[in-house]
Coordinates of C-alpha atoms in Angstrom, one line a residue:
V1 CA 127.6 47.8 112.7
L2 CA 125.1 50.6 113.2
F3 CA 123.0 48.8 115.2
F4 CA 125.5 48.4 117.9
I5 CA 126.8 51.9 118.0
L6 CA 124.1 54.2 117.2
P7 CA 122.9 55.7 120.1
R8 CA 119.8 54.3 121.7
P9 CA 116.8 57.3 121.9
E10 CA 114.6 56.7 125.2
K11 CA 111.5 57.3 123.1
P12 CA 110.6 55.8 119.4
L13 CA 112.4 57.2 117.1
V14 CA 109.2 58.0 114.7
A15 CA 108.2 60.1 117.6
L16 CA 111.1 61.7 117.6
I17 CA 110.7 62.9 113.7
K18 CA 106.9 63.5 114.0
K19 CA 108.5 66.6 116.7
E20 CA 110.4 67.9 113.2
I21 CA 107.8 68.9 111.1
P22 CA 108.1 72.2 110.8
K23 CA 105.2 74.6 111.4
P24 CA 104.1 76.9 108.7
A25 CA 106.6 79.5 107.8
V26 CA 105.6 83.3 106.4
G27 CA 105.3 82.1 102.7
F28 CA 102.3 80.0 103.4
S29 CA 100.7 81.6 106.4
N30 CA 97.1 82.9 107.7
E31 CA 98.6 85.8 108.8
V32 CA 102.2 88.1 108.2
K33 CA 103.8 90.4 110.4
L34 CA 105.7 93.1 108.3
G35 CA 109.7 91.9 108.6
S36 CA 108.7 88.2 109.2
F37 CA 110.2 87.2 106.0
S38 CA 113.4 88.8 106.3
Q39 CA 113.3 85.9 109.1
I40 CA 113.9 82.9 106.8
A41 CA 115.8 84.6 104.4
E42 CA 118.7 82.2 104.3
D43 CA 116.7 79.1 105.0
K44 CA 117.1 76.5 102.0
T45 CA 114.6 74.1 103.7
V46 CA 112.7 72.5 100.6
V47 CA 108.9 73.4 101.0
F48 CA 108.2 71.4 97.6
R49 CA 108.8 70.9 93.9
A50 CA 107.1 71.3 91.2
K51 CA 106.6 70.5 87.2
I52 CA 104.5 72.5 84.8
S53 CA 103.4 72.1 81.4
V54 CA 104.5 75.7 80.6
K55 CA 108.0 77.6 80.2
T56 CA 108.3 81.3 82.3
P57 CA 110.5 83.4 83.7
D58 CA 108.0 84.4 86.5
L59 CA 107.3 81.3 89.0
Y60 CA 104.5 83.1 90.7
W61 CA 103.9 80.2 93.5
R62 CA 100.3 81.1 95.1
G63 CA 99.5 79.6 98.8
N64 CA 97.5 82.1 100.8
T65 CA 95.8 85.6 99.9
L66 CA 95.3 87.6 102.8
E67 CA 92.9 90.6 102.8
L68 CA 92.7 92.6 106.2
F69 CA 95.5 95.3 107.2
D70 CA 96.0 96.7 110.1
G71 CA 99.1 99.1 109.8
S72 CA 101.7 96.5 110.3
R73 CA 100.2 93.2 109.4
W74 CA 97.9 90.8 106.9
R75 CA 94.9 88.3 108.3
S76 CA 93.3 86.2 105.9
I77 CA 89.3 86.1 105.9
S78 CA 87.0 82.8 105.0
L79 CA 84.6 85.1 103.9
N80 CA 83.5 84.1 100.3
Y81 CA 83.4 87.6 98.6
A82 CA 84.5 86.7 94.6
K83 CA 82.9 84.0 92.5
V84 CA 84.6 82.7 89.3
I85 CA 82.8 82.9 86.4
G86 CA 84.4 81.6 83.6
Y87 CA 88.1 80.5 82.4
Q88 CA 89.2 81.9 79.3
S89 CA 92.7 80.7 79.2
E90 CA 94.5 77.7 78.4
E91 CA 95.2 75.1 81.5
I92 CA 98.3 74.7 83.1
R93 CA 99.1 70.7 83.7
E94 CA 101.1 71.0 87.1
T95 CA 102.3 67.8 89.5
L96 CA 103.4 68.7 93.0
L97 CA 105.4 67.1 95.0
L98 CA 105.6 68.5 99.0
T99 CA 107.6 68.0 101.6
P100 CA 106.0 67.5 104.9
Y101 CA 105.8 71.2 106.4
G102 CA 102.5 71.0 109.0
G103 CA 100.2 73.5 106.5
R104 CA 96.9 72.8 104.6
N105 CA 98.3 75.8 101.8
I106 CA 98.8 73.5 98.0
F107 CA 101.3 76.1 96.0
T108 CA 100.2 76.6 92.6
Y109 CA 101.4 78.3 89.1
G110 CA 98.4 80.3 88.7
F111 CA 94.5 79.3 89.3
P112 CA 93.8 75.8 90.4
V113 CA 90.6 74.7 88.7
K114 CA 90.8 71.1 89.1
V115 CA 92.6 68.5 91.6
L116 CA 93.0 65.1 88.7
D117 CA 94.8 63.3 91.4
S118 CA 96.0 63.4 94.9
N119 CA 97.1 60.7 98.2
G120 CA 95.9 63.6 100.2
E121 CA 92.3 64.9 100.0
I122 CA 93.0 68.4 98.2
F123 CA 90.2 71.2 98.1
I124 CA 89.9 74.5 95.4
N125 CA 89.5 77.7 96.9
E126 CA 87.4 79.8 94.8
T127 CA 87.4 83.1 96.0
K128 CA 90.9 83.0 97.0
G129 CA 92.5 81.3 94.0
V130 CA 94.3 78.4 95.5
A131 CA 94.0 74.8 96.9
E132 CA 94.1 73.5 100.0
A133 CA 94.3 70.1 102.1
R134 CA 91.9 69.6 104.1
R135 CA 94.5 68.5 106.8
P136 CA 98.2 69.7 107.9
V137 CA 100.3 68.0 105.2
V138 CA 102.4 66.1 107.7
K139 CA 104.0 63.3 105.8
P140 CA 104.9 63.8 101.2
L141 CA 102.0 65.1 99.4
K142 CA 101.2 64.4 95.5
V143 CA 99.5 66.6 93.8
E144 CA 98.6 66.5 90.6
L145 CA 95.6 69.2 89.2
L146 CA 94.7 72.2 86.3
A147 CA 95.6 75.8 86.9
V148 CA 95.0 78.6 84.6
E149 CA 96.6 82.0 84.3
P150 CA 95.0 85.1 86.8
R151 CA 94.0 86.9 83.8
G152 CA 92.6 84.4 81.8
V153 CA 89.9 84.0 85.5
G154 CA 86.7 86.0 85.2
V155 CA 85.3 87.4 88.6
K156 CA 82.5 88.3 89.9
L157 CA 83.4 90.2 92.9
L158 CA 80.6 90.4 95.6
I159 CA 81.6 92.4 98.7
K160 CA 83.9 95.3 97.6
K161 CA 84.5 96.3 101.8
P162 CA 87.0 94.1 103.0
L163 CA 89.6 95.0 99.9
L164 CA 88.6 98.6 100.2
Y165 CA 89.8 98.6 104.4
V166 CA 92.4 101.2 104.4
P167 CA 93.1 101.9 108.6
P168 CA 92.3 105.7 109.8
R169 CA 95.6 106.9 111.1
L170 CA 96.9 105.6 107.5
K171 CA 94.5 107.5 105.1
P172 CA 96.5 111.2 105.7
L173 CA 99.5 110.1 104.5
L174 CA 97.8 108.1 101.5
E175 CA 97.0 111.2 100.6
R176 CA 100.3 113.0 100.8
I177 CA 101.5 110.4 98.0
V178 CA 98.3 110.3 95.5
K179 CA 98.5 114.5 95.4
E180 CA 102.6 114.5 95.3
H181 CA 102.7 111.4 92.1
H182 CA 99.5 112.9 90.9
L183 CA 98.1 109.4 91.3
R184 CA 94.2 110.1 90.6
G185 CA 92.5 110.4 87.7
L186 CA 94.4 108.0 85.2
S187 CA 93.5 105.0 83.5
F188 CA 94.5 102.0 85.6
G189 CA 97.4 101.4 82.9
L190 CA 99.0 105.1 83.1
L191 CA 98.3 104.6 87.0
L192 CA 100.6 101.6 87.5
K193 CA 103.5 103.1 85.6
R194 CA 103.7 105.7 87.5
L195 CA 102.8 103.7 90.3
E196 CA 106.0 101.7 89.3
G197 CA 108.2 105.1 88.8
Y198 CA 106.7 106.0 92.7
I199 CA 108.1 102.7 94.2
S200 CA 111.4 102.7 92.3
S201 CA 112.9 105.5 94.9
F202 CA 112.2 102.5 97.4
R203 CA 115.3 99.6 98.0
Y204 CA 114.7 96.2 98.5
S205 CA 116.4 94.5 101.1
L206 CA 116.4 92.1 103.6
N207 CA 117.5 94.4 106.8
N208 CA 113.7 95.5 107.7
K209 CA 113.9 98.4 110.0
A210 CA 110.4 99.9 109.8
R211 CA 107.4 98.8 113.1
D212 CA 105.0 99.7 110.3
L213 CA 104.4 100.6 107.4
E214 CA 104.6 104.4 107.9
E215 CA 107.7 104.1 108.5
F216 CA 108.8 101.7 105.8
L217 CA 106.7 104.7 103.1
T218 CA 108.4 108.3 105.3
V219 CA 111.6 107.6 107.2
Y220 CA 113.5 103.9 105.9
R221 CA 112.1 103.4 102.3
E222 CA 113.8 100.2 102.7
G223 CA 112.4 96.6 103.5
N224 CA 111.1 93.3 102.1
C225 CA 109.0 92.1 100.0
E226 CA 105.3 92.8 101.9
Y227 CA 105.8 95.8 102.6
F228 CA 106.4 97.0 99.3
A229 CA 102.7 94.3 98.5
S230 CA 101.4 96.3 101.2
A231 CA 102.6 99.9 99.9
A232 CA 101.2 98.6 96.1
A233 CA 97.7 97.5 97.9
L234 CA 96.9 100.5 99.7
I235 CA 97.3 103.0 97.5
L236 CA 95.9 101.0 95.4
R237 CA 92.8 100.6 98.4
Y238 CA 92.9 104.1 98.5
L239 CA 92.1 105.3 95.0
G240 CA 89.0 102.8 95.1
Y241 CA 90.6 99.5 93.8
P242 CA 89.9 96.6 95.2
T243 CA 93.3 94.1 96.0
R244 CA 94.2 92.1 98.2
V245 CA 97.4 90.8 99.0
V246 CA 99.0 86.8 97.3
V247 CA 101.7 85.3 100.1
G248 CA 103.6 82.2 98.2
F249 CA 106.9 81.7 96.6
F250 CA 108.4 83.6 93.7
G251 CA 110.9 80.9 91.7
G252 CA 112.8 77.8 92.3
D253 CA 115.8 76.2 91.5
F254 CA 115.2 74.2 88.3
N255 CA 116.9 70.3 87.6
P256 CA 117.3 69.5 84.1
L257 CA 117.8 65.7 85.2
T258 CA 114.3 66.1 86.4
G259 CA 112.2 68.7 84.8
Y260 CA 110.7 70.2 88.5
Y261 CA 111.7 73.2 90.1
V262 CA 112.6 73.2 94.5
V263 CA 111.5 76.0 96.0
R264 CA 113.0 76.9 99.5
Q265 CA 111.7 79.3 102.7
K266 CA 113.9 81.8 101.6
D267 CA 111.6 81.5 97.7
A268 CA 108.8 82.8 100.0
H269 CA 107.5 85.9 98.7
A270 CA 104.6 88.7 99.0
W271 CA 103.1 90.8 96.2
T272 CA 100.0 92.2 95.3
E273 CA 96.8 91.4 93.6
I274 CA 93.9 94.2 91.8
Y275 CA 90.8 93.6 90.9
F276 CA 90.1 95.1 87.6
N277 CA 87.6 94.3 84.7
H278 CA 86.2 91.2 86.4
R279 CA 89.7 90.0 86.8
W280 CA 92.6 89.6 89.1
F281 CA 96.2 91.2 87.9
R282 CA 98.8 90.6 89.5
F283 CA 101.4 93.7 90.7
D284 CA 104.8 92.4 92.2
A285 CA 106.2 96.2 93.3
T286 CA 109.4 94.7 94.4
K287 CA 110.2 94.4 91.2
Y288 CA 110.6 97.8 90.8
A289 CA 112.4 99.0 93.6
Q290 CA 116.3 99.3 94.0
T291 CA 118.4 96.1 95.1
S292 CA 120.5 96.3 98.2
R293 CA 124.2 94.1 98.0
E294 CA 123.4 91.3 100.3
V295 CA 120.0 90.6 98.1
E296 CA 122.2 90.9 95.1
N297 CA 124.7 88.1 96.4
T298 CA 122.7 85.6 97.5
D299 CA 122.2 81.9 96.0
K300 CA 120.5 82.6 92.9
N301 CA 120.9 78.6 92.1
L302 CA 121.7 75.6 94.5
L303 CA 121.9 73.4 92.1
E304 CA 123.9 74.6 89.4
K305 CA 126.4 75.9 92.0
N306 CA 126.8 72.1 93.7
R307 CA 126.8 69.4 91.4
L308 CA 126.7 67.1 93.9
Q309 CA 123.7 68.5 95.6
L310 CA 121.7 68.0 91.9
F311 CA 122.3 64.5 92.1
W312 CA 120.7 64.7 95.6
D313 CA 117.6 66.0 94.2
T314 CA 117.4 63.9 91.6

């Protein structure tokens, strides 16, 4: 019956499906403009599913690292500026199921160490601490690998300059912030505490009015996660700490029937990584900001709210 009643497309159905494969979005891009994350805040498209061998409330999925900032946009560089010198934490086993999304980044919890199995060609970029596919993911991809917590990775920084660059026009503003909040001359731990206090006066919002980081810091004082990650990275760079912004995803809906986390476009997130004492330390500035009502009202777990969707995902 379906054969007779369905309309006949002019082109083969396979060709039509291929055209609908989405292009890489902000969570796994080589370039991120401030304000771009809000464009997918309501997008519930599934990007990947993941099962990991540890239980943790903080599910940060690493997609890419961005090193160059011009005041309103971050870009990734291909320079080998860091070298892994050892691993000092327990290995985490991960199984990742990626839907066809058109990008090459594999989203891992922690730093990937070794690829165990995959139906695609996967390699590990030690400089960035991410896994990547040799070719864009245009068909379902399964990857099994081992990873470790970021703090368990010993790193030697070979080149600091790209990770310390601050746009010249922002230096007077950063100097004023450092002086007003007494951020200079502190131990690393105390500095992060003071920075948390400064950020707590800002508000995390999906409506981004600021056109650049200067407007975010001085006029609107609210925005999406990439604004907060950028502000923390630039302040720390100004104080002499090499930093980079990590883009990927945070959280996910847990399916108790399969043991997999379901991660969607709306979970795209950005945070800061700081190089200190031969380690990368994660600093998620968004955690310390006030939260707008629109963010509080967003769906937390779509699978818990819809039993039919839970079975469909399974």
